[in-house]
PDB file of C-alpha atoms in Angstrom:
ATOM      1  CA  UNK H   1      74.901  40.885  23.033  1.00 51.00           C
ATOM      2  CA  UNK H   2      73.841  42.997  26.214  1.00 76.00           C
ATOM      3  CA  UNK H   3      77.725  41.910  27.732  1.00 91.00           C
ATOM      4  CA  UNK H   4      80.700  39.977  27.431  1.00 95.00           C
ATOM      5  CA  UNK H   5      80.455  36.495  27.830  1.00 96.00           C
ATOM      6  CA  UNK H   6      82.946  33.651  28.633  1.00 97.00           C
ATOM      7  CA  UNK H   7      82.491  30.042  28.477  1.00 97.00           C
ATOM      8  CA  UNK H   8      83.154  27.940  30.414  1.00 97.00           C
ATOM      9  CA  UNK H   9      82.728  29.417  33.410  1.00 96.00           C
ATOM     10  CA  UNK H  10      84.647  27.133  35.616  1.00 96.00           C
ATOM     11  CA  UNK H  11      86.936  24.630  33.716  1.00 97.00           C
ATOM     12  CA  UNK H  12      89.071  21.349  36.227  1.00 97.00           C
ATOM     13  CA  UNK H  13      91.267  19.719  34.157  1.00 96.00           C
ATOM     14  CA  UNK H  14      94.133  17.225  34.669  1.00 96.00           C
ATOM     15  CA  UNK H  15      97.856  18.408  34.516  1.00 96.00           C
ATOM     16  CA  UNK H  16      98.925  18.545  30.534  1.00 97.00           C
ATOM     17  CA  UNK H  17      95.546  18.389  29.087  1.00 97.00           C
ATOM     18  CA  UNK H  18      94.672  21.172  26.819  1.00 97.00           C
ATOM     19  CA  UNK H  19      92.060  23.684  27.362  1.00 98.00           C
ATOM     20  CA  UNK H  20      90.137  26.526  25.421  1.00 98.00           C
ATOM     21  CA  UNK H  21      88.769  29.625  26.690  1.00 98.00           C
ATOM     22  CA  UNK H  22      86.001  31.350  24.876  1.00 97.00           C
ATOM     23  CA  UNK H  23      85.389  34.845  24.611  1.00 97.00           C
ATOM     24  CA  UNK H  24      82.299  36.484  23.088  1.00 96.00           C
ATOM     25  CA  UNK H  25      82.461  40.591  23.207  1.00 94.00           C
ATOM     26  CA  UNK H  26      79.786  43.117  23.119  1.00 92.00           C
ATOM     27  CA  UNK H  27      78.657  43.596  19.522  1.00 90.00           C
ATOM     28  CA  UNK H  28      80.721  46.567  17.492  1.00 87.00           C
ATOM     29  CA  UNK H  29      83.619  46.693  20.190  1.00 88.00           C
ATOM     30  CA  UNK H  30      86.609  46.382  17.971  1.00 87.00           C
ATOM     31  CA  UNK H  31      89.142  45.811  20.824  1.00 88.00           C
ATOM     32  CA  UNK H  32      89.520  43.006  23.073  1.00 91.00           C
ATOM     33  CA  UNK H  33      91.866  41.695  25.931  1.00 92.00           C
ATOM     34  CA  UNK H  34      93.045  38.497  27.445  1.00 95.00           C
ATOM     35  CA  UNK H  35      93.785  38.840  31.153  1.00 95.00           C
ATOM     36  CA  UNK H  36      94.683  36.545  34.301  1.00 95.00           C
ATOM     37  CA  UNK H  37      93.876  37.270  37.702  1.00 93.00           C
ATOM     38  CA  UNK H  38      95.331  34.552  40.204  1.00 91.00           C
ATOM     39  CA  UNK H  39      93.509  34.581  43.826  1.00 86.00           C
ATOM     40  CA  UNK H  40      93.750  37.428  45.241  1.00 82.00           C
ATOM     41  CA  UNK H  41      95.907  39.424  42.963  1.00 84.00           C
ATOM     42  CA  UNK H  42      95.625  41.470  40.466  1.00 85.00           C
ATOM     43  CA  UNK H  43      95.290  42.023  36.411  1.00 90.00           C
ATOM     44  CA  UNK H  44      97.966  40.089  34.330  1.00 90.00           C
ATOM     45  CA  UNK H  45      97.662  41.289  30.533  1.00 90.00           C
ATOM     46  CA  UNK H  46      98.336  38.372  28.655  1.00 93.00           C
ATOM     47  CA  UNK H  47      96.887  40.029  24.951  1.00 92.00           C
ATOM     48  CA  UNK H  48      95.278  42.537  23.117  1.00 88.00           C
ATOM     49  CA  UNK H  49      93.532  42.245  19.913  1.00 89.00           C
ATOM     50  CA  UNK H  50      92.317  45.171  17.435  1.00 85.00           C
ATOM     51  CA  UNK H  51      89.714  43.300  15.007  1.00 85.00           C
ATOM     52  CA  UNK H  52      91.418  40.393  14.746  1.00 84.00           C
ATOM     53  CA  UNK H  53      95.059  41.076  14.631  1.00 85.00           C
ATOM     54  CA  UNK H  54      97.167  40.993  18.241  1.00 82.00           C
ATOM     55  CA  UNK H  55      99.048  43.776  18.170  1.00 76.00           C
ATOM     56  CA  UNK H  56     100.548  42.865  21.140  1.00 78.00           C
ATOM     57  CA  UNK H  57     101.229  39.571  22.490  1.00 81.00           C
ATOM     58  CA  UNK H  58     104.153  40.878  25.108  1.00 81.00           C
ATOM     59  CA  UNK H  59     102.028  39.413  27.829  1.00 87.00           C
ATOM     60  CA  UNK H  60     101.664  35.968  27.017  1.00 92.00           C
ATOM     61  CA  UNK H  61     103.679  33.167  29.739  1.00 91.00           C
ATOM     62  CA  UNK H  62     104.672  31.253  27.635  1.00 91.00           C
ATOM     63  CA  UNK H  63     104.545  29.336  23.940  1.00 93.00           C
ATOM     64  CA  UNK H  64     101.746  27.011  25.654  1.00 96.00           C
ATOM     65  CA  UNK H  65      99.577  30.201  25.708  1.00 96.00           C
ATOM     66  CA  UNK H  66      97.748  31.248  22.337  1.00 95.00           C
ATOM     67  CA  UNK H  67      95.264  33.207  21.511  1.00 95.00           C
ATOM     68  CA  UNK H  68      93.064  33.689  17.706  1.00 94.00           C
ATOM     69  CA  UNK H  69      90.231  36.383  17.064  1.00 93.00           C
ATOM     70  CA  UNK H  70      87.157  35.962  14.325  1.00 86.00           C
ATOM     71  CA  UNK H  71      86.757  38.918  12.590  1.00 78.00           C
ATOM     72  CA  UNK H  72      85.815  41.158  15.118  1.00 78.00           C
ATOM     73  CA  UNK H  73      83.772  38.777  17.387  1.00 90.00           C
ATOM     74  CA  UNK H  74      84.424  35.386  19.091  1.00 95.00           C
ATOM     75  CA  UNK H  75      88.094  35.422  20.282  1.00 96.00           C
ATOM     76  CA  UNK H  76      89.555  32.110  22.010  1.00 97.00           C
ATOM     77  CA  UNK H  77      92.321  31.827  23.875  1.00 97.00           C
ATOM     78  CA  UNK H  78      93.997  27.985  24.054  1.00 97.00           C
ATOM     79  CA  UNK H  79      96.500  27.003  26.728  1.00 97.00           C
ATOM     80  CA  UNK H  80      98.115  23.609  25.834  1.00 97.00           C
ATOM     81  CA  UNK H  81     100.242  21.055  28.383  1.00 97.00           C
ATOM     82  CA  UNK H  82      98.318  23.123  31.171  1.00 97.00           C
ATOM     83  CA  UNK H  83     100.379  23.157  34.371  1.00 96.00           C
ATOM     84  CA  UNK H  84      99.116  24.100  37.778  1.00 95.00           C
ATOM     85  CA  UNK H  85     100.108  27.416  37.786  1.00 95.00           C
ATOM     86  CA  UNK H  86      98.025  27.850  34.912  1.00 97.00           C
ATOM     87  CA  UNK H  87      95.028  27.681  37.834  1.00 97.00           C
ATOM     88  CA  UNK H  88      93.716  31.014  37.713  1.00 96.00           C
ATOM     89  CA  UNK H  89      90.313  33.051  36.551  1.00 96.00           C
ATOM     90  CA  UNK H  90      90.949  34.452  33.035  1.00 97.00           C
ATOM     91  CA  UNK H  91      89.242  37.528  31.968  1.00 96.00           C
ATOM     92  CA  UNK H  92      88.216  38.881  28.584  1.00 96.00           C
ATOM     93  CA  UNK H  93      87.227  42.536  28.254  1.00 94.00           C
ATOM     94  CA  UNK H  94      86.155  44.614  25.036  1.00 91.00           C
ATOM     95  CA  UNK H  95      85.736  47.954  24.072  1.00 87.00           C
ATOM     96  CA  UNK H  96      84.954  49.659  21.599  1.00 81.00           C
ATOM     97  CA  UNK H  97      88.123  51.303  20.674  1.00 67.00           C
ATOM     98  CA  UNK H  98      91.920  51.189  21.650  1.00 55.00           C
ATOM     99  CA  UNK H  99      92.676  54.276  19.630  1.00 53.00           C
ATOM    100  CA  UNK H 100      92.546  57.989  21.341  1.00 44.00           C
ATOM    101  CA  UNK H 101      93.629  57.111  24.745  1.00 46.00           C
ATOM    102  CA  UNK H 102      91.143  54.135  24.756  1.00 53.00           C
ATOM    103  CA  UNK H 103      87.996  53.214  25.401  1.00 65.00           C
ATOM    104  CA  UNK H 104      86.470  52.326  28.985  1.00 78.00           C
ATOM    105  CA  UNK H 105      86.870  47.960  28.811  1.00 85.00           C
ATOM    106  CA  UNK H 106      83.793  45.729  29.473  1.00 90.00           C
ATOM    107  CA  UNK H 107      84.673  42.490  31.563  1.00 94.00           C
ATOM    108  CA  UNK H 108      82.817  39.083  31.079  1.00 95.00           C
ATOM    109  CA  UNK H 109      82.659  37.116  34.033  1.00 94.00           C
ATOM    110  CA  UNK H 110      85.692  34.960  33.452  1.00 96.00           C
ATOM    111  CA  UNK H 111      86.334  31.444  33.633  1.00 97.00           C
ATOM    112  CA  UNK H 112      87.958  29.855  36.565  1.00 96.00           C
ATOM    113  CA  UNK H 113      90.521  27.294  35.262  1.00 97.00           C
ATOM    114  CA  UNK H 114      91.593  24.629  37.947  1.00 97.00           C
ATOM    115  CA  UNK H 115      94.339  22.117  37.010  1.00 96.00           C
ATOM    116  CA  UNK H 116      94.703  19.086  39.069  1.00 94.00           C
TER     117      UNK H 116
ATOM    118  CA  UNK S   1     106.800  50.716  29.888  1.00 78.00           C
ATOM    119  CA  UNK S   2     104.412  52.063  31.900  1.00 83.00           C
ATOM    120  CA  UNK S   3     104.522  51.269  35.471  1.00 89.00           C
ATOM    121  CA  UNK S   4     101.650  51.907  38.034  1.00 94.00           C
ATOM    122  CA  UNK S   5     101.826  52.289  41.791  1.00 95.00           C
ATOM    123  CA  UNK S   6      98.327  52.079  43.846  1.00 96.00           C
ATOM    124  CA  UNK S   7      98.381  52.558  47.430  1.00 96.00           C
ATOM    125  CA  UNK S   8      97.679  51.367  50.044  1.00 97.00           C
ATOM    126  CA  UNK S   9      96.896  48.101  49.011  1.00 95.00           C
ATOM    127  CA  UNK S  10      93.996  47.399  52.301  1.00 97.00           C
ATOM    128  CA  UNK S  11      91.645  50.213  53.913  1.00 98.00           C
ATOM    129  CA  UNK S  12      89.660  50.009  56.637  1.00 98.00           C
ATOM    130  CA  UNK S  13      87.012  52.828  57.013  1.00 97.00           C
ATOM    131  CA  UNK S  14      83.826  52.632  59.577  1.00 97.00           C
ATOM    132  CA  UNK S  15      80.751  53.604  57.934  1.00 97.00           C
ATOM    133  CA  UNK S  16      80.368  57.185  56.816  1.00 97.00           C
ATOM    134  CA  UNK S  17      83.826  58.182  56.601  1.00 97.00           C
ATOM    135  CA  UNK S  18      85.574  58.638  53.253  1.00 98.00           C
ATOM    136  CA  UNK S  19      88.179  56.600  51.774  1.00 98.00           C
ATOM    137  CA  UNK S  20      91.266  57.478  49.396  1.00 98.00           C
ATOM    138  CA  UNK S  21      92.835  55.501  47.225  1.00 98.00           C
ATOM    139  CA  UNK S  22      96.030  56.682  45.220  1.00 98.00           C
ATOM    140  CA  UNK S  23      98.060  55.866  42.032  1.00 98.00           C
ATOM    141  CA  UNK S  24     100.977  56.902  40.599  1.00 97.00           C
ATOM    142  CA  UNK S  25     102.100  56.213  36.773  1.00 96.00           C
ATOM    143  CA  UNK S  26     105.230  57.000  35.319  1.00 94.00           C
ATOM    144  CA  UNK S  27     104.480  57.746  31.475  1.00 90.00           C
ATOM    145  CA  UNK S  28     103.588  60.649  30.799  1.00 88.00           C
ATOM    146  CA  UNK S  29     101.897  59.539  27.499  1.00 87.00           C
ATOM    147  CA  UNK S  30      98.807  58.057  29.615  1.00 89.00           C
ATOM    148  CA  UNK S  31      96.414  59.812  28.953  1.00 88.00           C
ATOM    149  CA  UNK S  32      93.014  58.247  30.384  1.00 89.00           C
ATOM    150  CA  UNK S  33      92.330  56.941  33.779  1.00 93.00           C
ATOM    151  CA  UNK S  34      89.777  54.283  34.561  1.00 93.00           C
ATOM    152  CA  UNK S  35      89.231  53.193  38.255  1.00 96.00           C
ATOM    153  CA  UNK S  36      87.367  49.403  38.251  1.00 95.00           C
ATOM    154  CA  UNK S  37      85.491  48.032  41.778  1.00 96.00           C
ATOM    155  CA  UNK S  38      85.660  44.352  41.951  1.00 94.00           C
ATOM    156  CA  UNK S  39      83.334  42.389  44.231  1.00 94.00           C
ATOM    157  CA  UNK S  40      84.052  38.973  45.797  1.00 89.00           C
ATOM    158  CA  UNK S  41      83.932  36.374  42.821  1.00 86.00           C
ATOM    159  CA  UNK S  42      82.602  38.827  40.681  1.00 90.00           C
ATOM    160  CA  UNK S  43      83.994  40.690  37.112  1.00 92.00           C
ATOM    161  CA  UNK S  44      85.718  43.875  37.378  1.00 92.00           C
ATOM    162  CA  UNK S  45      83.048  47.576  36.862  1.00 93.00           C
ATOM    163  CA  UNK S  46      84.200  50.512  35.455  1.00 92.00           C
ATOM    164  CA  UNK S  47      82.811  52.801  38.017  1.00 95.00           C
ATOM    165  CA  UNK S  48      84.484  56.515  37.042  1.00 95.00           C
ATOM    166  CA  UNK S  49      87.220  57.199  34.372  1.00 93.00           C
ATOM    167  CA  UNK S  50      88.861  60.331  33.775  1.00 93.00           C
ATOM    168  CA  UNK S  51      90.935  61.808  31.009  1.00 88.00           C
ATOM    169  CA  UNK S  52      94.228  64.028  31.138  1.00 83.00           C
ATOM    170  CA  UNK S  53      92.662  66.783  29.555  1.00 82.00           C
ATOM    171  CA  UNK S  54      90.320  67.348  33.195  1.00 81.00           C
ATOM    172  CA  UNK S  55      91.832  67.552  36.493  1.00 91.00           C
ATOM    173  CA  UNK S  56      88.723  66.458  38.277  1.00 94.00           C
ATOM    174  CA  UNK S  57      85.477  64.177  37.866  1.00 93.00           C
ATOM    175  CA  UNK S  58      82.443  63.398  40.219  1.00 95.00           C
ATOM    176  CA  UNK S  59      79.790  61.196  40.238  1.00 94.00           C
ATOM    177  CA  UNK S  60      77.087  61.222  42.923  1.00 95.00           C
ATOM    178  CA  UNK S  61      79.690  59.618  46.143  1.00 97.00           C
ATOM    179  CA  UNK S  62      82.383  59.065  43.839  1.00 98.00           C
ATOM    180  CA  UNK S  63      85.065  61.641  42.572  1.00 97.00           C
ATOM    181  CA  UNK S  64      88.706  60.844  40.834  1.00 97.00           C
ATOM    182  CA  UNK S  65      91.133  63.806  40.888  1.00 97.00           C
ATOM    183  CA  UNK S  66      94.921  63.839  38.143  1.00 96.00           C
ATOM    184  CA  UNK S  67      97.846  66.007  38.806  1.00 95.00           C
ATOM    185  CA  UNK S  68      99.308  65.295  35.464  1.00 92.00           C
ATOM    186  CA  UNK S  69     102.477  67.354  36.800  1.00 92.00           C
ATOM    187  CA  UNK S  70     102.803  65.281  39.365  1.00 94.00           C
ATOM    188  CA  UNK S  71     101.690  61.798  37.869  1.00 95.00           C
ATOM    189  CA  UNK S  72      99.239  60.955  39.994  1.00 95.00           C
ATOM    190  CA  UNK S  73      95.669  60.369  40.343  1.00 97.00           C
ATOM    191  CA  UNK S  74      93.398  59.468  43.482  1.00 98.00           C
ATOM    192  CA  UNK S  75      89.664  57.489  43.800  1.00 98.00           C
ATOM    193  CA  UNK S  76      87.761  59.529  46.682  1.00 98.00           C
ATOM    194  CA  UNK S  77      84.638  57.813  47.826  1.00 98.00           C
ATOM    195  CA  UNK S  78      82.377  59.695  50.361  1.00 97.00           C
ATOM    196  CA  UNK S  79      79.986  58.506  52.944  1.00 97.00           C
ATOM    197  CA  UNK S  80      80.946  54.798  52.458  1.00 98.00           C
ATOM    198  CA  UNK S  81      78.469  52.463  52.871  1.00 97.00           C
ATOM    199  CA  UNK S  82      79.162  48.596  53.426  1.00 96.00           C
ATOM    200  CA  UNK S  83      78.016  47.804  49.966  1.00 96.00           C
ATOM    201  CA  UNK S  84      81.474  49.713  49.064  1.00 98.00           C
ATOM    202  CA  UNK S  85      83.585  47.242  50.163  1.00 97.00           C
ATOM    203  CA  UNK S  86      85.334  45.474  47.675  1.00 97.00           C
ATOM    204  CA  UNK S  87      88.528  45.315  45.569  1.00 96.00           C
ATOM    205  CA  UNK S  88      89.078  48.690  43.858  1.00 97.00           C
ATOM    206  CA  UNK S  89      91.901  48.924  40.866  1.00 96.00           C
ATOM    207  CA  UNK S  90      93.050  52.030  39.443  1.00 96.00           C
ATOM    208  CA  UNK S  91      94.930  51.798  35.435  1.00 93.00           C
ATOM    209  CA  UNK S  92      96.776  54.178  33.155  1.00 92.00           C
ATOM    210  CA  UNK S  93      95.970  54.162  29.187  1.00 87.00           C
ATOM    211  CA  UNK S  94      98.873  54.909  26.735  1.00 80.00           C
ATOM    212  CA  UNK S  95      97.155  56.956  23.847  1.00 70.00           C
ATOM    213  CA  UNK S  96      99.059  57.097  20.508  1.00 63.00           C
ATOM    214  CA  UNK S  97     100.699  53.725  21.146  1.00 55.00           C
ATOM    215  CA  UNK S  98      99.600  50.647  22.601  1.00 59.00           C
ATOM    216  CA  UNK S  99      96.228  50.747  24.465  1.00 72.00           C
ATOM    217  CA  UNK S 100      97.219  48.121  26.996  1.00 79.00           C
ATOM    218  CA  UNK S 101      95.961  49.200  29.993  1.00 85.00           C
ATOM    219  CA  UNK S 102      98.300  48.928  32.912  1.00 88.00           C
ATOM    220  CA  UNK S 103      96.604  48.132  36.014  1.00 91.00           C
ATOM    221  CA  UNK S 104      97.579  48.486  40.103  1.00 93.00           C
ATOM    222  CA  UNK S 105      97.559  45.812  42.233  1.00 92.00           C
ATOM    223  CA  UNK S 106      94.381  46.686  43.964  1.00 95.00           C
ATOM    224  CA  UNK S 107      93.294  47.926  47.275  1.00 97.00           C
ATOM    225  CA  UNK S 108      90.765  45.706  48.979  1.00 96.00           C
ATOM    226  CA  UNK S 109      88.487  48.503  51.230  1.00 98.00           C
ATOM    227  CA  UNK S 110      86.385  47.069  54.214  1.00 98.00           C
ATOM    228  CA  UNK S 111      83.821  49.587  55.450  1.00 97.00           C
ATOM    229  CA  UNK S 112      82.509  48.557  58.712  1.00 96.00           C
ATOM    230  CA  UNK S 113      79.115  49.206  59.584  1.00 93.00           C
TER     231      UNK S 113
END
């Protein structure tokens, strides 16, 4: 596709619901990243995948936060018992490759997750 | 791991002046720069990148300058216009190792018109 794109882009949910982000990257960009940005602050790195292994999943809160990538394409990432610190815009980003100092990372727009 | 200091972290310029923003990293495996302007509500643009191997890079208003020595690098925008203000982040690239990008906490520049 011409960018990255995120669905939903705003997402209000109730305390302990479940919710699942969606993140489609730019076409051939083997490398994509999960991160949070809470108001006014800046980029948490939550994970990183290369194709569709995580190499690194260091940045992930918590064992509510998961994350699973298709081949290299559609990556999702699912937060379960939400809490409302979980309120935040989450960001996906590709490139088109981690390896040699990496590549310069694409942002979608994110979605802005509210919990109630 | 890789930490990144980005200073300061508000700048107020009047239009027409220039405006500096600096980072610091402390591995010296990083090895590529990027510098990302983020407006109100909106995602995060690459805007200039540089790599370790260059010790300077301009484009048009915007130039980024690395003292790899030193472990720094600095965003220099010239002539600011109001359409400049926004949130600018600066981030440091391990090569060889993980590619997570660390990022700085951001420097929100006003330009008054």
């Amino acid at each position: 596709g011409a960018g990255v794109s995120q669905s939903p882009s705003n997402k209000v949910t109730e305390k302990g619901k479940d919710v699942e982000l969606r993140c489609d990257p730019i076409s051939g960009h083997t490398a994509l990243y999960w991160y949070r940005q809470r108001l006014g602050q800046g980029l948490e790195f939550l994970i990183y995948f290369q194709g569709n292994s995580a190499p690194d999943k260091s940045g992930l809160p918590s064992d509510r936060f998961s994350a699973e990538r298709t081949g290299e394409s559609v990556s999702t990432l699912t937060i379960q018992r939400t809490q409302q610190e979980d309120s935040a815009v989450y960001l996906c980003a590709s490139s088109l490759a981690a390896r040699g100092g990496g590549g310069s990372q694409h942002f979608g727009d994110g979605t802005r997750l509210s919990i109630l | 791991g890789e930490n990144v200091e980005q200073h300061p972290s508000t700048l107020s310029v009047q239009e027409g002046d220039s405006a500096v923003i600096k980072c610091t990293y402390s591995d010296s495996a990083s090895n590529y720069f990027p510098w990302y302007k983020q407006e109100l509500g909106k995602r995060p643009q690459l805007i200039i990148d540089i790599r370790s191997n260059v010790g300077e890079k301009k484009d048009q208003r915007i130039a980024v300058t690395l003292n790899k020595t030193a472990k720094h690098f600095s965003l220099h925008i010239t002539e600011t216009q109001p359409e400049d203000s926004a949130v600018y982040f600066c981030a440091a690239i391990r090569g060889g190792g993980s590619y997570i990008p660390t990022f700085g906490r951001g420097t929100s520049l006003i330009v008054h018109p």
